[in-house]
XYZ file of C-alpha atoms in Angstrom:
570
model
C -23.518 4.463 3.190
C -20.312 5.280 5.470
C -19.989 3.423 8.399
C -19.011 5.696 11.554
C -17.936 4.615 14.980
C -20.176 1.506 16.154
C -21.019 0.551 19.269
C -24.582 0.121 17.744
C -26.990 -0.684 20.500
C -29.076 -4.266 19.156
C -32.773 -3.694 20.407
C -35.280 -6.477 20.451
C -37.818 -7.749 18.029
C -38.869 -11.547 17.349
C -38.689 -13.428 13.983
C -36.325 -15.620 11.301
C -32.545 -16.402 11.255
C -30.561 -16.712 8.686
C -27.662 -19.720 7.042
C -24.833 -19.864 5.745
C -22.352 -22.134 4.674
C -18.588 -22.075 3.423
C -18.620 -21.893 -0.155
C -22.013 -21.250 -0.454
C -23.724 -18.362 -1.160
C -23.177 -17.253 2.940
C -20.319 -16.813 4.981
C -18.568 -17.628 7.482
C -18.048 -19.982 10.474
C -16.307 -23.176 9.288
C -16.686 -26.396 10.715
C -14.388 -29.334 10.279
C -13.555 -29.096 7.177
C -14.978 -32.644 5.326
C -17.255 -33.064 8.524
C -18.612 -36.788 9.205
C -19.119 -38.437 5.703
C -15.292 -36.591 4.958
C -14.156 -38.437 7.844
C -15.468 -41.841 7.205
C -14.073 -41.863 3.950
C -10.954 -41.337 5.224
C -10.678 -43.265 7.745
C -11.932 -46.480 4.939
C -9.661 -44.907 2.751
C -6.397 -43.527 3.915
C -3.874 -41.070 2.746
C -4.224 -40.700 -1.126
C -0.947 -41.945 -1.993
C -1.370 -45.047 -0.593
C -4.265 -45.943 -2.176
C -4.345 -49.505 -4.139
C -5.547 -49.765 -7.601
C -8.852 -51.455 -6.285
C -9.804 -48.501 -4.079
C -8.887 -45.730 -7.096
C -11.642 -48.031 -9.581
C -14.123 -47.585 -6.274
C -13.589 -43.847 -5.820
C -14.212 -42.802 -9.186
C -17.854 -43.404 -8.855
C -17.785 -40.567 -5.895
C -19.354 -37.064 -6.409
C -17.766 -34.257 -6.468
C -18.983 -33.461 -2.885
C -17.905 -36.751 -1.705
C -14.419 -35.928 -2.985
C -13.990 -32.666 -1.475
C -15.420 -33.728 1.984
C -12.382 -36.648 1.877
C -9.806 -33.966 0.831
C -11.657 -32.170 4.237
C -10.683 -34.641 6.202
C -7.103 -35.540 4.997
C -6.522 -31.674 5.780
C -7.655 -31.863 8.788
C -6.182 -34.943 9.748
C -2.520 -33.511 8.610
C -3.008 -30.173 10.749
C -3.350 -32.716 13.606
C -0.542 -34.338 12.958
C 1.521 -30.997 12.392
C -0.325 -30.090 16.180
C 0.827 -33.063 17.626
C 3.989 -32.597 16.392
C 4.033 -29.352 17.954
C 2.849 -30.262 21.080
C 5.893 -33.246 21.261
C 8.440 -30.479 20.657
C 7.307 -27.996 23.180
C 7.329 -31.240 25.879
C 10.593 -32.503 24.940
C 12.290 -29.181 25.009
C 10.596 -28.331 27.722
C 12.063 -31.387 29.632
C 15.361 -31.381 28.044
C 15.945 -27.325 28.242
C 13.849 -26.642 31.987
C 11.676 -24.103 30.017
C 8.961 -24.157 27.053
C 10.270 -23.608 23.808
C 6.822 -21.205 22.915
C 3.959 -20.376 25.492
C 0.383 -22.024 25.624
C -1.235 -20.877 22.227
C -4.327 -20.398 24.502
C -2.822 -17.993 26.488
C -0.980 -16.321 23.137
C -4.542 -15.872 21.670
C -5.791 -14.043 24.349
C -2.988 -12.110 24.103
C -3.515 -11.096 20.825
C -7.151 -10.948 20.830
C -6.731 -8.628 23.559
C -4.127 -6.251 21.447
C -7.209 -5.770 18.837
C -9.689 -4.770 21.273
C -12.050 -6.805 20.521
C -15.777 -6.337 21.960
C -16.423 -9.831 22.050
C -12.617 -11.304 23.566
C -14.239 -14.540 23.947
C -16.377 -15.193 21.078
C -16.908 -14.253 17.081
C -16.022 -10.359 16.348
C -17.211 -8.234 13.105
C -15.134 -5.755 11.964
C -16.148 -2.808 9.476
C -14.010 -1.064 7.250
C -11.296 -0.980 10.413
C -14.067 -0.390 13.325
C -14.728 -3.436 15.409
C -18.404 -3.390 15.675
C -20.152 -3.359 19.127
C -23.858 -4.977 19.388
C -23.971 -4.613 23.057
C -25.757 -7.840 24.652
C -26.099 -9.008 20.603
C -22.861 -10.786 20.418
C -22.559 -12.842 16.913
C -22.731 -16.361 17.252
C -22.405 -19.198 15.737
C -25.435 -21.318 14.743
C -25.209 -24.531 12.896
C -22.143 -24.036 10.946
C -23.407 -20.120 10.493
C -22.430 -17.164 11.585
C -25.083 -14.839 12.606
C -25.395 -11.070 13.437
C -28.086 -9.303 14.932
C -30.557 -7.406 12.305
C -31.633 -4.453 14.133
C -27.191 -3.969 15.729
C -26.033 -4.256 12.263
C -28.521 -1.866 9.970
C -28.610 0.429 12.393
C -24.850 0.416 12.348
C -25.094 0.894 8.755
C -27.324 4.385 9.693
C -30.276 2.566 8.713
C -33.619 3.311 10.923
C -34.621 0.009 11.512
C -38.434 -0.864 12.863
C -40.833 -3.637 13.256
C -44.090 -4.028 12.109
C -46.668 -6.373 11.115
C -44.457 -9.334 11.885
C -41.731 -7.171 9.371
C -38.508 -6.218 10.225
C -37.938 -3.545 7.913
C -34.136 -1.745 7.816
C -34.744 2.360 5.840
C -31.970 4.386 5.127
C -33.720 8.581 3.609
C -32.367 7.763 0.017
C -34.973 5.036 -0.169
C -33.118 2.022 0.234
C -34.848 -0.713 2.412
C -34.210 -4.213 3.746
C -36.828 -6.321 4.839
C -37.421 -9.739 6.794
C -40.547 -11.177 8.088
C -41.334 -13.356 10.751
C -41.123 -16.889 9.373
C -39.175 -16.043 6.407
C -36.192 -17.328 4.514
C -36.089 -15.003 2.283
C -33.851 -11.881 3.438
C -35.295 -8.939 0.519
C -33.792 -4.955 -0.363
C -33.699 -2.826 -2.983
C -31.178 -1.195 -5.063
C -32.638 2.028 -6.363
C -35.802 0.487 -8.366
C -34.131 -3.301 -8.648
C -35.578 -5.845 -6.387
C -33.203 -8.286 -4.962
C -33.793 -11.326 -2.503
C -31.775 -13.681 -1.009
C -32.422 -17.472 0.708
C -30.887 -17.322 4.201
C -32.238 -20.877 5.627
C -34.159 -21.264 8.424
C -35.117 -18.696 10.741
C -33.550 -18.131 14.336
C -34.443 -15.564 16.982
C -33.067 -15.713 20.769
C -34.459 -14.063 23.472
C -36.843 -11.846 21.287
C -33.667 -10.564 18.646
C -33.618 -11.867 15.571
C -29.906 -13.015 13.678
C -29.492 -13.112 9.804
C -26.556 -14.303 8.104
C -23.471 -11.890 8.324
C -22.476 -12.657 4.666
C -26.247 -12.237 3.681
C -26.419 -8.761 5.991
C -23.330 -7.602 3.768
C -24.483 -8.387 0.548
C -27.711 -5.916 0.728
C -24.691 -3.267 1.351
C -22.269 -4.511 -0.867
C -19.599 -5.568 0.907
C -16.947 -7.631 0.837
C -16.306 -10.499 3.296
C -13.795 -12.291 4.329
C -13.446 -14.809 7.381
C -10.660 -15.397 9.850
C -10.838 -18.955 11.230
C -8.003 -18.481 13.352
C -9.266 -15.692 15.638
C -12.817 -16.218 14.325
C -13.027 -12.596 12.769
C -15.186 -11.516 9.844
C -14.260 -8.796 8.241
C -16.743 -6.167 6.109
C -15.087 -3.998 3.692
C -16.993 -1.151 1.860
C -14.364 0.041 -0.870
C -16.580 2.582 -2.116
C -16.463 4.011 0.840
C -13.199 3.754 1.500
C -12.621 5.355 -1.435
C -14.745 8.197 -0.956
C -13.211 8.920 2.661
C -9.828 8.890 1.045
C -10.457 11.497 -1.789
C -12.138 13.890 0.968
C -8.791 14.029 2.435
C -6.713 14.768 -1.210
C -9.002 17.386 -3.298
C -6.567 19.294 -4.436
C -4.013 16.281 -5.070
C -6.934 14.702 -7.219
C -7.644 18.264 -9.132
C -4.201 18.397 -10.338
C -3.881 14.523 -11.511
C -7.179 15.314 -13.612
C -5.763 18.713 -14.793
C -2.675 16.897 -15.531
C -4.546 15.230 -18.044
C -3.451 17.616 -21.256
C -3.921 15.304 -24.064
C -6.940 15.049 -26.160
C -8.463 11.646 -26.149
C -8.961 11.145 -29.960
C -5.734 12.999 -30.930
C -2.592 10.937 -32.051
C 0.576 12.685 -30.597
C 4.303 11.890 -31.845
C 6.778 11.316 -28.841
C 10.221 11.313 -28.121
C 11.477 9.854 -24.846
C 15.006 9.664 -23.552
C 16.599 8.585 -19.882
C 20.108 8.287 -19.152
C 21.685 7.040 -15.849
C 25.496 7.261 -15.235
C 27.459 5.199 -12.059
C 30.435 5.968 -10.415
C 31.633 3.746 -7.559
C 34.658 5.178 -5.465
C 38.021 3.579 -5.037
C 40.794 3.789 -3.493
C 42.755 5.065 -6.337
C 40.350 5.820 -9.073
C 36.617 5.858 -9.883
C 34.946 3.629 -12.417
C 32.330 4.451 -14.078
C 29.526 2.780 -16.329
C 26.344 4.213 -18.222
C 23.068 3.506 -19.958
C 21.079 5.310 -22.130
C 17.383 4.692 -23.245
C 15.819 6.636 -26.093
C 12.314 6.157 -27.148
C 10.146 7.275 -30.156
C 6.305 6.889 -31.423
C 2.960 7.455 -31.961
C 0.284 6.939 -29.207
C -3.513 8.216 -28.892
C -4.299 10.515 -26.121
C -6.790 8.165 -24.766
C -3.760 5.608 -24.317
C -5.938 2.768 -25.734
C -3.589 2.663 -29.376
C 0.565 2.852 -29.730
C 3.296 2.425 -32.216
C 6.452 2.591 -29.628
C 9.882 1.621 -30.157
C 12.948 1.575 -27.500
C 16.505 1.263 -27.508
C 18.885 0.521 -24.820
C 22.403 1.695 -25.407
C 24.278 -0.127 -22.279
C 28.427 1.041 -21.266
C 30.203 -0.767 -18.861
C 32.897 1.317 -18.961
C 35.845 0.992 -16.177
C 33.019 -1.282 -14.156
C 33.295 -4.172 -16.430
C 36.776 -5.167 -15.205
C 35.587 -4.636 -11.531
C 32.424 -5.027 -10.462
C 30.703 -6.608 -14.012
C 33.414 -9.074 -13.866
C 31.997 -10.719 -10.759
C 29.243 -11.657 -12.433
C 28.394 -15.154 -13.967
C 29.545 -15.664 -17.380
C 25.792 -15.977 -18.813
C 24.871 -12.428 -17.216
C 28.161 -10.674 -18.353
C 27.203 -12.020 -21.746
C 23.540 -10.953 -21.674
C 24.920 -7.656 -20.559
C 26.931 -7.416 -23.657
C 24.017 -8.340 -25.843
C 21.743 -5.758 -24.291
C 23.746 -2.435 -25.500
C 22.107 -1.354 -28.729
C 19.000 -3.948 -27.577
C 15.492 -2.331 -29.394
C 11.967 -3.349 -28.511
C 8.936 -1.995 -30.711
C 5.435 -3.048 -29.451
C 2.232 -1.970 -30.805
C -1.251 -2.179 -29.348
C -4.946 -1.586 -29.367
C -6.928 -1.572 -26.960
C -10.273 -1.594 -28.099
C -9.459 -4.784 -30.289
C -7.303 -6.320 -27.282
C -4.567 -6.839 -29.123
C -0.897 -6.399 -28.096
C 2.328 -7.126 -30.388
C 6.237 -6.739 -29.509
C 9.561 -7.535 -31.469
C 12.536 -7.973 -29.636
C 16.167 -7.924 -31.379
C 16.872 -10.434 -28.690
C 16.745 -13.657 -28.584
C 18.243 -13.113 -32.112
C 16.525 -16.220 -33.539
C 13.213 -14.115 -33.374
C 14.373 -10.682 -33.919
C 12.041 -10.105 -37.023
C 9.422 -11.661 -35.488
C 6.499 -10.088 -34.025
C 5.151 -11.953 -30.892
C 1.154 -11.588 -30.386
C -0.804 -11.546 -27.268
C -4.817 -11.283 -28.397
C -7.760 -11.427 -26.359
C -10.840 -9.427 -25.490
C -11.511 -5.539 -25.883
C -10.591 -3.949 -22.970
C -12.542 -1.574 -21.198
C -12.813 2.199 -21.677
C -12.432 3.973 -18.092
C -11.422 7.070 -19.592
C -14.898 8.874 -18.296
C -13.820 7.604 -14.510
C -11.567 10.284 -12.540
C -7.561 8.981 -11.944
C -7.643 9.767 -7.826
C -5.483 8.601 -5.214
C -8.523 7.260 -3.609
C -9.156 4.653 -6.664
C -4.984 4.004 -6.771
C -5.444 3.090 -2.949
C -8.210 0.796 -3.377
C -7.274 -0.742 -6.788
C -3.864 -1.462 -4.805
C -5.443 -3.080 -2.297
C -8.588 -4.769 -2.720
C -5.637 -7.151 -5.401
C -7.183 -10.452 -5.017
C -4.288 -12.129 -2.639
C -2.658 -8.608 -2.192
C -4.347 -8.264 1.835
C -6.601 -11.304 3.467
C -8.252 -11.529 6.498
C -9.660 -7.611 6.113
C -6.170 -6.389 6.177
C -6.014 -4.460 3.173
C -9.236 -1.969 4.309
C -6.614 -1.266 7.615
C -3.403 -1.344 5.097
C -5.192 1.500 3.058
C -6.209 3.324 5.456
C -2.790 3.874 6.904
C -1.218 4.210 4.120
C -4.017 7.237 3.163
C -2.601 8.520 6.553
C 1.053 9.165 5.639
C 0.239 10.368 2.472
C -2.064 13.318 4.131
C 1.012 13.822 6.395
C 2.741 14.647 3.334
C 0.237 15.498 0.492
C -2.923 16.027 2.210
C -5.134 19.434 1.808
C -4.182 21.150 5.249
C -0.507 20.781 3.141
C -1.258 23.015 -0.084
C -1.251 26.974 -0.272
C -4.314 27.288 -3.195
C -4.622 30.661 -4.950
C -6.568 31.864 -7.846
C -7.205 34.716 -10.256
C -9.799 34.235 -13.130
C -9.684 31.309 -14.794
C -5.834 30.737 -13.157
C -4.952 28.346 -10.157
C -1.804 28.356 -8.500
C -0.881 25.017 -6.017
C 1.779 25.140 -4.002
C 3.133 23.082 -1.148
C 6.206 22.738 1.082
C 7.500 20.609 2.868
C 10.154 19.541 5.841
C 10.965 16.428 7.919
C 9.576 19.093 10.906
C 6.438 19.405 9.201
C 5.903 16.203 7.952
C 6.499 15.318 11.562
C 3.939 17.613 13.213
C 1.591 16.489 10.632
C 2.254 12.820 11.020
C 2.263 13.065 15.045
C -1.345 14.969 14.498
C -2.826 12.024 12.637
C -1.759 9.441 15.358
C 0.807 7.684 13.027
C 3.432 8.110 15.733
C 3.951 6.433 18.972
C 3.519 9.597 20.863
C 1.437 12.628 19.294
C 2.300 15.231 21.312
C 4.802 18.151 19.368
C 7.279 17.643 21.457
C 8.045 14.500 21.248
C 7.446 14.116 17.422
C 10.440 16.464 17.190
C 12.102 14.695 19.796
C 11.620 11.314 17.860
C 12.461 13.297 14.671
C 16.141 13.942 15.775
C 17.966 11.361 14.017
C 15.601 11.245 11.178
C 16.933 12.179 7.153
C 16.524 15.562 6.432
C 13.673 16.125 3.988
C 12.899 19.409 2.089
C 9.794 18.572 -0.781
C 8.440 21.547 -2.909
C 5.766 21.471 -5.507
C 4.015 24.144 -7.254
C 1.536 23.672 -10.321
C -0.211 26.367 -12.090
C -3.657 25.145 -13.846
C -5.613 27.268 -16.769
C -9.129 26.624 -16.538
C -9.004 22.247 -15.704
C -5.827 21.933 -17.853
C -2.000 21.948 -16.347
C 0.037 24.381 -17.981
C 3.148 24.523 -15.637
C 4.408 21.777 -12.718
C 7.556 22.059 -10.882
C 8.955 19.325 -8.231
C 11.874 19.381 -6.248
C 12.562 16.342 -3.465
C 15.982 16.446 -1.384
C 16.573 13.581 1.408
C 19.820 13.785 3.168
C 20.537 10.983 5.819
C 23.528 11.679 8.113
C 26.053 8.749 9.497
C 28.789 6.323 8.902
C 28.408 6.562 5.277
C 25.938 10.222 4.842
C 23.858 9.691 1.464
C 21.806 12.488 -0.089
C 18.491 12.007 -2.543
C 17.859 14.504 -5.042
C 14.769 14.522 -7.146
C 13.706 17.111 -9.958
C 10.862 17.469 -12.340
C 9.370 20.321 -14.052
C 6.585 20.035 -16.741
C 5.193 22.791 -19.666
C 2.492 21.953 -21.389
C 2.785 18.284 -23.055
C 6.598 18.223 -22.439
C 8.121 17.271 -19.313
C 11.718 17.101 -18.107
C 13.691 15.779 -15.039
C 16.805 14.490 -13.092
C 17.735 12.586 -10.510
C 20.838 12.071 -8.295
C 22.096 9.256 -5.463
C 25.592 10.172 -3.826
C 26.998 8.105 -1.030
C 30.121 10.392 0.040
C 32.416 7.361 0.367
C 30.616 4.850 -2.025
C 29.848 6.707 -5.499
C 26.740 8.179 -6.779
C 24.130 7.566 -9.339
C 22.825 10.501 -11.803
C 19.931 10.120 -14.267
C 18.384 12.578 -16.576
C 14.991 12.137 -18.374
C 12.830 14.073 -20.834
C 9.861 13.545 -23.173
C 8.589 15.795 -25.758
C 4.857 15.159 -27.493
C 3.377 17.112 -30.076
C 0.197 16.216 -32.017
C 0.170 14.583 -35.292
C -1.875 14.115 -38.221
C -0.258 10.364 -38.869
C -2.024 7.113 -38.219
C -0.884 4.304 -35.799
C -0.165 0.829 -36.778
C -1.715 -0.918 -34.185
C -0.690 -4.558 -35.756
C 2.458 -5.986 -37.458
C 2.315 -5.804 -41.261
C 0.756 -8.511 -43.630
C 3.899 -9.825 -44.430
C 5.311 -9.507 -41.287
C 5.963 -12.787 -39.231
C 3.437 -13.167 -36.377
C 3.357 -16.367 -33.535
C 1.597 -16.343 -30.383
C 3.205 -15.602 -26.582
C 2.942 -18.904 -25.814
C 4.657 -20.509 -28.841
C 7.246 -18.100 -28.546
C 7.540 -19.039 -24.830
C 7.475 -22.326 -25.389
C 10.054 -22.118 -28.176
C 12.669 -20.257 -25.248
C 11.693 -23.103 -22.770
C 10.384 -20.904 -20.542
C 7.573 -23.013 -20.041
């Protein structure tokens, strides 16, 4: 279900509530963190460190809740001090200097609360994949420690027909999906498909004939995710599969060429050759110097990606840089510098056992030995579709990556710039039998006009896009890609970025592809600092040989974390 534009109008009906705590299996509002018994503790107790032996033998007979309600309380005690603190600065600078050193945080919440546009500026606000959600007179609120949302509002935000009969609240959506509550209930119950699910949500609460349910609860029985921010007292609801969904509709023919890209068979073994090479030259006065690396690369891998044999070597010259610029560096990197030309790494893995194994030739002291990393199998997601909307959401539903909901608004701009530049209204599609031809062009004119279009400048009128687009880098971007049936034969790429000013410095970016083999080169040139030139190809052609997946039985084998140990990194 795909969440539109909300202001979704919260009709009446009578019956339950719903709970929720932090930590539990609910959501949202936090109270003082430790609350009372957190608080008496700590005021019997004190700061941890300070503790005698007498009152450590007496706290070790607390439970585990006991514990974390103290560590409750010494937080919030500390964020009062750090307040105070705060407050003391502002009045002392305020007195010393005639002026405030920051505004009333008050005022700089309203401020900012104001910015979002939030329906609710003076209470708790729900936002949904990006859209602040409106429930008219049906503000949330907060209800004993829970945060609560209005039943009918929120499923009929969701596109749900929601109705009341029989002392049932019943939310029905036409692909049969249903949630119901009933008056006197704690038990909030929906379906997925022919699984019954159900879900405690604590006593019931109604107000003024509506009745409220847990927001974390409401979310569940749609999958989403929650999060809660205490600061501005904002839940946010992300649906990722929607998200997903919304992005690929925007990138069809993007996503049919990363699946015809796909021209590898997934039980064949293919032999590979790789090789890169990157060359510097940095101006002077008088002469240029100059310094190079080269990486070559051979093995065997699986089409599926899940097995390799792989082996690299790093060829490294310093050339007339390593009496200029290398020799600035500290003696223990110009030495691991020296050590690195003619450095090889092999690694070998499978997949479906979980297993990963490299060799290094440095350190030298393990140069013949193989280093192991074993665990679990890992999964086989060959049969789901590489598209940029699963890269977006991968990216950014990263545990830690985005809190507070920012990562569903982070993704969606992000999908925004990329339509600018790789978005359907951008390709020219054309086909003949079982051929399709792709091809797109671009400029920093039309990527403006594009960008200005989809509201991702401050002003979106022509105009002044090109206006604003005056001092920007020039930009020329071509691609064309010719398909057989679902399979790539042919891909061409060609990127240019030229940026004008007190030191002009042009990007150049090539890459064609035939078949399994692929080719490109790259180029950075400052006119007065010195440029950077790389070259790259791999060539892969199937095989009847078998991969060694694991070092040989009378190979030497320890595990990562002896070996790290061993290095003292760790």
């Amino acid at each position: 279900m795909l969440l539109g534009m909300v202001p979704a109008q919260a009709a009446a009906v009578a019956v339950p509530d719903v709970t929720d705590a932090l930590g539990g299996t609910g959501v949202v509002v936090v109270e003082a963190q430790g609350g009372a018994d957190g608080q008496a503790l700590f005021d019997a107790y004190g700061p941890w460190n300070t503790w005698t032996e007498e009152q450590r033998q007496e706290a070790a007979g607390w439970s585990e809740d006991a514990w974390w309600s103290y560590w409750g309380a010494y937080e919030s005690h500390a964020w009062a001090l750090v307040d105070q603190y705060d407050t003391d600065l502002n009045g002392w600078y305020t007195d010393y200097y005639g002026e405030p050193l920051w505004g009333d945080e008050d005022s700089y919440l309203d401020e900012l609360r104001e910015e979002l546009g939030l329906p609710y500026p003076d209470g708790i606000n729900v936002n949904w994949n990006g859209t602040w959600m409106d429930f008219g007179s049906c503000a949330p609120r907060a209800v004993s420690g829970r945060t609560l949302v209005p039943f009918r509002g929120f499923y009929e935000a969701a596109g749900a027909k929601v109705s009341y009969e029989k002392g049932t609240l019943t939310a029905a959506w036409e692909d049969g999906t249903t949630v119901t509550l009933a008056a006197g209930d704690t038990v909030l119950r929906w379906n997925q498909g022919e699984k019954l699910l159900e879900e405690a949500i604590g006593e019931p609460y109604a107000e003024d004939g509506r009745v409220y349910l847990p927001v974390r609860a409401a979310a569940r029985t749609l999958g989403l995710e929650v999060e809660w921010d205490d600061y501005l007292s904002l839940v946010y609801l992300t649906d990722w599969e929607s998200l997903r969904e919304e992005v690929d509709s925007h990138f069809t023919h993007l996503n049919a060429l990363l699946a015809a890209a796909s021209a590898y068979e997934a039980d064949t073994v293919y032999e590979s050759e790789t090789s890169f090479q990157l060359s510097g030259t940095l101006y002077g006065e008088k002469k240029h110097d100059t310094a190079s690396l080269a990486l070559t690369g051979e093995g065997l891998y699986r089409g599926d990606g899940r097995a390799m044999d792989a082996s690299l070597t790093l060829d490294l010259d310093a050339g007339g840089m390593e009496e200029t610029l290398f020799s600035q560096l500290p003696d223990q990197a110009a030495d691991l510098l020296q050590q690195l030309s003619g450095a090889r790494l092999e690694v070998r893995m499978d997949a479906d056992e979980g297993n990963l194994y490299f060799r290094s030739s440095l350190p030298e002291a393990y140069q013949d030995t193989w280093v192991a990393l074993e665990g679990d199998p890992l999964p086989d997601v060959a049969g789901e579709p590489l598209t940029i909307g699963t890269l977006l959401t991968t990216f950014y539903q990263s545990d830690g990556l985005y809190s507070y909901g920012y990562g569903a608004a982070a993704l969606q701009e992000s999908s925004l710039w990329l339509q600018a530049l790789l978005g359907d209204e951008n390709f020219r599609v054309t086909r003949s039998g079982e051929r399709t031809v792709y091809t797109l062009e671009q400029t920093t004119l039309t990527i403006g006009k594009r960008a200005g279009e989809l509201g991702l400048l401050e002003e979106g009128s022509l105009l002044d896009t090109l206006s604003a687009l005056g001092s920007a880098p020039d930009v020329s971007f071509s691609l064309r890609a010719e398909c057989s049936g679902e399979k790539l034969t042919s891909a061409a790429l060609d990127l240019r970025i030229q940026a004008e000013g007190t030191n002009p410095v042009e990007f150049t970016l090539t890459a064609r592809r035939d078949g399994q083999n692929a080719e490109g080169t790259l180029a950075l040139a400052g006119r007065y600092l010195g440029r950077v030139d790389g070259a790259w190809k791999v060539d892969s052609v199937p095989t009847q040989a078998a991969i060694p997946t694991a070092p040989g039985e009378k190979d030497e084998v320890i595990p990562l974390w002896t070996w790290l140990e061993e290095l003292d990194l760790i």
